[in-house]
Coordinates of C-alpha atoms in Angstrom, one line a residue:
M1 CA 78.7 81.0 -0.3
R2 CA 81.1 83.8 -1.2
W3 CA 84.4 83.2 -3.1
N4 CA 87.6 85.2 -3.0
K5 CA 88.3 86.4 -6.5
Y6 CA 91.8 87.4 -7.7
T7 CA 92.5 89.2 -10.9
L8 CA 96.0 89.4 -12.4
T9 CA 96.7 92.1 -14.9
T10 CA 99.3 91.0 -17.4
T11 CA 99.8 91.0 -21.2
A12 CA 98.2 89.0 -24.0
E13 CA 101.7 87.7 -24.9
A14 CA 102.1 86.1 -21.4
E15 CA 98.5 84.8 -20.8
D16 CA 99.1 81.3 -22.1
L17 CA 102.2 80.8 -20.0
I18 CA 100.6 82.3 -16.9
S19 CA 97.4 80.2 -17.4
S20 CA 99.5 77.0 -17.6
M21 CA 101.4 78.0 -14.5
M22 CA 98.2 78.7 -12.5
M23 CA 96.9 75.2 -13.4
D24 CA 100.3 73.8 -12.2
V25 CA 99.9 75.4 -8.8
G26 CA 96.5 73.9 -8.3
I27 CA 94.1 76.6 -9.6
E28 CA 91.3 74.6 -11.2
G29 CA 89.6 77.2 -13.4
I30 CA 90.4 80.7 -14.8
E31 CA 88.8 83.5 -16.8
I32 CA 90.7 85.4 -19.4
E33 CA 89.8 88.8 -20.7
D34 CA 91.7 90.5 -23.5
Q35 CA 91.1 92.5 -26.7
V36 CA 92.8 90.1 -29.1
P37 CA 90.9 90.3 -32.4
L38 CA 88.9 87.2 -33.4
S39 CA 90.6 85.1 -36.0
E40 CA 88.7 84.1 -39.2
R41 CA 88.5 80.5 -37.7
D42 CA 86.9 81.9 -34.5
K43 CA 84.4 83.9 -36.6
S44 CA 83.5 80.9 -38.7
R45 CA 82.6 78.9 -35.5
M46 CA 80.3 81.6 -34.1
F47 CA 76.6 81.2 -34.5
V48 CA 75.7 84.9 -34.6
D49 CA 75.6 87.5 -37.5
I50 CA 76.4 90.5 -35.2
L51 CA 79.9 90.0 -33.9
P52 CA 80.8 91.5 -30.5
D53 CA 82.2 95.0 -30.5
I54 CA 85.7 94.4 -29.2
P55 CA 87.8 97.4 -28.1
E56 CA 91.1 98.1 -29.9
N57 CA 93.7 95.6 -28.7
D58 CA 96.1 97.3 -26.2
G59 CA 98.0 94.2 -25.5
T60 CA 96.8 93.8 -21.9
A61 CA 95.0 90.8 -20.4
R62 CA 93.2 90.1 -17.1
I63 CA 93.3 86.6 -15.7
S64 CA 90.9 85.9 -12.9
F65 CA 90.7 82.9 -10.6
Y66 CA 88.5 82.0 -7.6
L67 CA 89.5 80.4 -4.2
E68 CA 87.4 79.3 -1.3
P69 CA 87.9 81.4 1.9
E70 CA 88.7 78.1 3.7
Q71 CA 91.6 77.5 1.4
D72 CA 95.1 78.7 2.3
N73 CA 94.8 81.7 -0.2
G74 CA 98.2 83.0 1.0
E75 CA 100.0 79.9 0.0
I76 CA 98.4 79.8 -3.5
L77 CA 99.0 83.5 -4.1
A78 CA 102.7 83.1 -3.1
A79 CA 103.0 80.2 -5.6
V80 CA 101.4 82.4 -8.3
Q81 CA 103.8 85.2 -7.6
K82 CA 106.8 82.8 -7.7
G83 CA 105.6 81.4 -11.0
L84 CA 105.1 84.9 -12.3
D85 CA 108.6 85.9 -11.3
E86 CA 110.0 82.8 -13.1
I87 CA 108.1 83.6 -16.3
R88 CA 109.4 87.2 -16.1
S89 CA 113.0 85.9 -15.8
W90 CA 112.6 84.1 -19.1
G91 CA 112.4 87.6 -20.8
V92 CA 108.6 87.4 -21.2
D93 CA 106.7 90.7 -20.8
V94 CA 104.2 90.0 -18.0
G95 CA 103.1 93.6 -17.7
S96 CA 102.3 95.1 -14.3
G97 CA 101.8 91.6 -12.8
T98 CA 99.5 93.2 -10.1
I99 CA 96.8 91.1 -8.4
E100 CA 93.5 92.6 -7.3
A101 CA 91.4 90.9 -4.7
S102 CA 87.6 91.0 -4.4
Q103 CA 84.7 88.8 -3.4
T104 CA 81.9 87.3 -5.4
E105 CA 78.8 85.2 -4.8
D106 CA 78.7 81.6 -5.7
K107 CA 76.9 81.0 -9.0
D108 CA 75.8 78.0 -11.0
W109 CA 77.3 79.3 -14.2
I110 CA 76.2 76.2 -16.2
N111 CA 72.5 76.5 -15.3
N112 CA 72.0 80.3 -14.8
W113 CA 70.7 80.6 -18.4
K114 CA 67.6 78.7 -17.5
E115 CA 66.0 81.7 -15.8
Y116 CA 65.9 83.3 -19.3
F117 CA 64.3 80.4 -21.2
H118 CA 60.6 79.8 -20.7
Q119 CA 58.0 77.9 -22.8
F120 CA 56.6 79.7 -25.8
H121 CA 54.6 79.1 -29.0
V122 CA 55.5 79.1 -32.6
D123 CA 51.9 79.2 -33.9
D124 CA 50.4 76.1 -32.5
I125 CA 53.7 74.4 -31.6
L126 CA 54.6 74.6 -27.9
I127 CA 58.4 74.7 -27.3
T128 CA 59.2 74.1 -23.6
P129 CA 62.2 73.3 -21.4
S130 CA 62.1 70.2 -19.4
W131 CA 61.8 72.0 -16.1
E132 CA 58.5 73.7 -16.9
P133 CA 55.2 71.8 -16.8
V134 CA 52.8 71.8 -19.7
Q135 CA 49.6 73.8 -18.8
P136 CA 46.2 72.2 -19.2
E137 CA 45.3 74.6 -22.1
D138 CA 48.3 73.4 -24.0
Q139 CA 47.7 69.7 -23.7
G140 CA 46.5 69.3 -27.4
K141 CA 49.4 71.2 -29.0
L142 CA 52.4 69.7 -30.7
L143 CA 55.0 69.6 -27.9
I144 CA 58.7 70.1 -28.5
Q145 CA 61.0 69.8 -25.4
I146 CA 64.3 71.6 -25.9
D147 CA 67.2 72.1 -23.4
P148 CA 69.9 73.7 -25.4
G149 CA 72.6 73.7 -22.7
T150 CA 75.8 74.9 -24.4
A151 CA 74.5 74.4 -27.9
F152 CA 72.8 77.0 -30.0
G153 CA 69.0 77.0 -30.5
T154 CA 66.1 77.3 -28.1
G155 CA 63.7 78.3 -30.9
M156 CA 63.1 81.7 -29.3
H157 CA 65.2 83.5 -32.0
E158 CA 63.4 84.9 -35.0
T159 CA 65.6 83.0 -37.4
T160 CA 64.7 79.6 -35.9
Q161 CA 61.0 80.4 -35.9
L162 CA 61.2 81.4 -39.6
C163 CA 62.8 78.0 -40.4
I164 CA 60.2 76.2 -38.3
R165 CA 57.3 77.8 -40.2
Q166 CA 58.9 76.9 -43.6
I167 CA 59.6 73.3 -42.5
R168 CA 56.0 72.9 -41.5
K169 CA 54.9 74.0 -45.1
Y170 CA 57.1 71.4 -46.9
V171 CA 57.6 68.4 -44.6
T172 CA 55.8 65.2 -45.4
E173 CA 55.9 61.7 -43.9
E174 CA 58.4 60.7 -46.6
T175 CA 60.7 63.6 -45.9
V176 CA 64.4 63.0 -45.4
L177 CA 66.0 66.1 -43.9
L178 CA 69.5 67.4 -43.6
D179 CA 70.0 70.1 -40.9
V180 CA 73.4 71.9 -41.4
G181 CA 74.5 73.7 -38.2
T182 CA 72.0 71.7 -36.2
G183 CA 72.9 73.2 -32.8
S184 CA 70.4 71.9 -30.2
G185 CA 68.7 69.8 -32.9
I186 CA 65.5 71.8 -32.7
L187 CA 64.8 72.0 -36.5
S188 CA 65.3 68.3 -37.0
I189 CA 63.2 67.5 -34.0
V190 CA 60.4 69.7 -35.2
A191 CA 60.5 68.1 -38.6
L192 CA 60.4 64.6 -37.1
K193 CA 57.6 65.5 -34.7
L194 CA 55.7 66.8 -37.7
G195 CA 56.1 63.4 -39.3
A196 CA 59.3 63.5 -41.3
K197 CA 60.9 60.0 -41.9
Y198 CA 64.5 60.8 -41.0
A199 CA 66.9 63.7 -40.2
L200 CA 70.6 64.0 -40.2
G201 CA 72.4 67.0 -38.6
T202 CA 75.9 68.3 -39.0
D203 CA 77.6 70.8 -36.8
L204 CA 81.2 72.1 -36.1
D205 CA 80.6 72.2 -32.3
P206 CA 81.0 68.9 -30.4
C207 CA 78.5 70.3 -27.8
A208 CA 75.8 70.1 -30.5
V209 CA 76.2 66.4 -30.8
R210 CA 75.6 65.9 -27.1
A211 CA 72.7 68.4 -26.9
S212 CA 71.0 67.0 -30.0
K213 CA 71.1 63.5 -28.5
E214 CA 69.7 64.6 -25.2
N215 CA 66.9 66.6 -26.9
M216 CA 66.2 63.6 -29.1
D217 CA 65.7 61.4 -26.1
A218 CA 63.5 64.0 -24.4
N219 CA 61.2 64.0 -27.4
G220 CA 61.0 60.2 -27.6
I221 CA 62.8 60.1 -31.0
N222 CA 64.8 56.9 -31.7
E223 CA 68.3 56.9 -32.9
D224 CA 67.3 55.3 -36.2
R225 CA 65.4 58.5 -37.1
F226 CA 68.0 61.1 -36.2
R227 CA 71.8 61.2 -36.2
V228 CA 74.3 64.1 -35.9
L229 CA 77.8 64.3 -37.4
E230 CA 80.5 66.6 -36.2
G231 CA 82.4 68.4 -39.0
N232 CA 82.3 71.0 -41.8
I233 CA 80.1 69.9 -44.7
I234 CA 81.5 72.8 -46.8
D235 CA 85.1 71.5 -47.2
D236 CA 85.4 68.2 -45.4
C237 CA 85.1 65.4 -48.0
G238 CA 84.7 62.8 -45.3
V239 CA 81.6 64.5 -43.9
Q240 CA 80.3 65.1 -47.4
E241 CA 80.6 61.3 -48.1
Q242 CA 78.9 60.4 -44.9
V243 CA 76.0 62.7 -45.6
G244 CA 75.6 61.3 -49.1
Y245 CA 74.6 63.0 -52.3
N246 CA 71.2 63.7 -53.9
Q247 CA 69.4 62.1 -50.9
Y248 CA 67.5 64.9 -49.1
D249 CA 64.0 66.2 -49.6
I250 CA 64.7 69.2 -47.4
I251 CA 67.9 70.9 -46.3
T252 CA 67.8 73.5 -43.5
A253 CA 70.6 75.9 -42.7
N254 CA 70.1 78.5 -40.0
I255 CA 73.6 80.0 -40.0
L256 CA 75.4 83.2 -40.9
A257 CA 74.8 84.9 -44.2
E258 CA 78.6 84.7 -44.9
V259 CA 78.5 81.0 -44.3
L260 CA 75.4 80.4 -46.4
V261 CA 77.3 81.8 -49.5
P262 CA 79.9 79.0 -49.7
L263 CA 77.5 76.4 -48.2
T264 CA 74.8 76.8 -50.8
P265 CA 76.6 75.3 -53.8
S266 CA 77.8 72.4 -51.5
A267 CA 74.3 71.8 -50.2
V268 CA 72.9 71.5 -53.7
R269 CA 74.9 68.4 -54.3
H270 CA 73.1 66.7 -51.3
L271 CA 69.6 67.8 -52.3
K272 CA 67.3 65.7 -54.4
R273 CA 65.9 67.2 -57.6
G274 CA 62.7 68.9 -56.5
G275 CA 64.1 69.2 -53.0
I276 CA 63.6 72.3 -50.8
Y277 CA 66.4 74.4 -49.4
I278 CA 65.4 76.5 -46.3
T279 CA 67.8 79.1 -45.0
S280 CA 67.8 81.8 -42.3
G281 CA 70.3 83.6 -40.0
I282 CA 70.2 86.4 -42.6
L283 CA 70.0 90.0 -41.6
A284 CA 67.7 92.0 -43.8
E285 CA 70.6 94.0 -45.3
K286 CA 72.3 90.8 -46.4
E287 CA 69.3 89.3 -48.1
T288 CA 70.7 90.0 -51.6
L289 CA 74.0 88.5 -50.7
V290 CA 72.3 85.1 -50.0
S291 CA 69.6 85.3 -52.6
D292 CA 72.3 85.9 -55.3
A293 CA 74.2 82.8 -54.0
V294 CA 71.1 80.7 -54.1
K295 CA 70.4 81.7 -57.7
V296 CA 74.0 81.2 -58.8
A297 CA 73.8 77.7 -57.4
G298 CA 70.9 77.0 -59.8
L299 CA 68.1 77.0 -57.3
E300 CA 64.7 78.7 -57.8
I301 CA 63.6 81.0 -55.0
L302 CA 60.1 80.1 -53.9
E303 CA 59.6 82.4 -50.8
V304 CA 61.3 85.1 -48.9
T305 CA 59.9 85.6 -45.4
H306 CA 60.7 88.2 -42.7
Q307 CA 60.5 88.4 -38.9
G308 CA 61.9 91.4 -37.2
E309 CA 65.3 92.3 -38.8
W310 CA 65.8 88.7 -40.0
V311 CA 65.1 86.9 -43.3
S312 CA 64.5 83.4 -44.5
I313 CA 64.9 82.3 -48.1
T314 CA 63.3 79.1 -49.3
A315 CA 64.3 77.7 -52.7
R316 CA 63.9 74.5 -54.8
K317 CA 66.3 72.4 -56.9
N318 CA 64.6 71.9 -60.3

């Protein structure tokens, strides 16, 4: 099915008002493109260490919406134009206010990512999405089923694989693990499938709570062995209290290098004496930044491992 796509050129100043107006006239979903710089809060909630290269902000914005050909497009477009004129009458700069029409194919935006995620191995661990069958030659391998959906972490990224290999080295059947920035829950699930006793995840993203629960169910892990909290363990006292202090044999954190710096002294308080701290998400050029933070927090660095341009640092609380 083809959709009619309409793109309104306006200003970043007016985009919120226009977006609200579009919803009021019955448009169910919109896309906004602008060059507004990311705020520090936005950056802190991103799970990448290479931020997008955004062009210099010129104050413009493009708002796109889609209508079915069978709808009365003319009526809706007239309502948008009327709303735009009203916003302009309030003294708001709406820019050119021009609307460009085009057509686009119907797409399943929620599920299109699946075509890029296929089963793969991390040594003898098979990580597979639910929609791909396990091949006969893989029947004896440790199986991890992961459907990340909108949460971070398929296991394909080098940083996740670095963490998985370190978890495997240190996990035991008595391990209680804390996974900061759990995403899809993959690190916790790997630890539990390797025999860990219990795992607790924390994440800023509410999608991570849902994704982790779904992946936990897919791997046959009971709720009494894995739980996820939404919140920031670095500065949220409530989350810190729920996590508990001096309780964890292993803490994993596959996040940004800049986040690991303030996280590390906080994480030390939750780690048992003799406990292991496994970090990744660190670009090679930022290794010293994180290793210095680890040492300042009083941890002993045991290993530094590399894969591609990424680094994992494993340390111990003595």
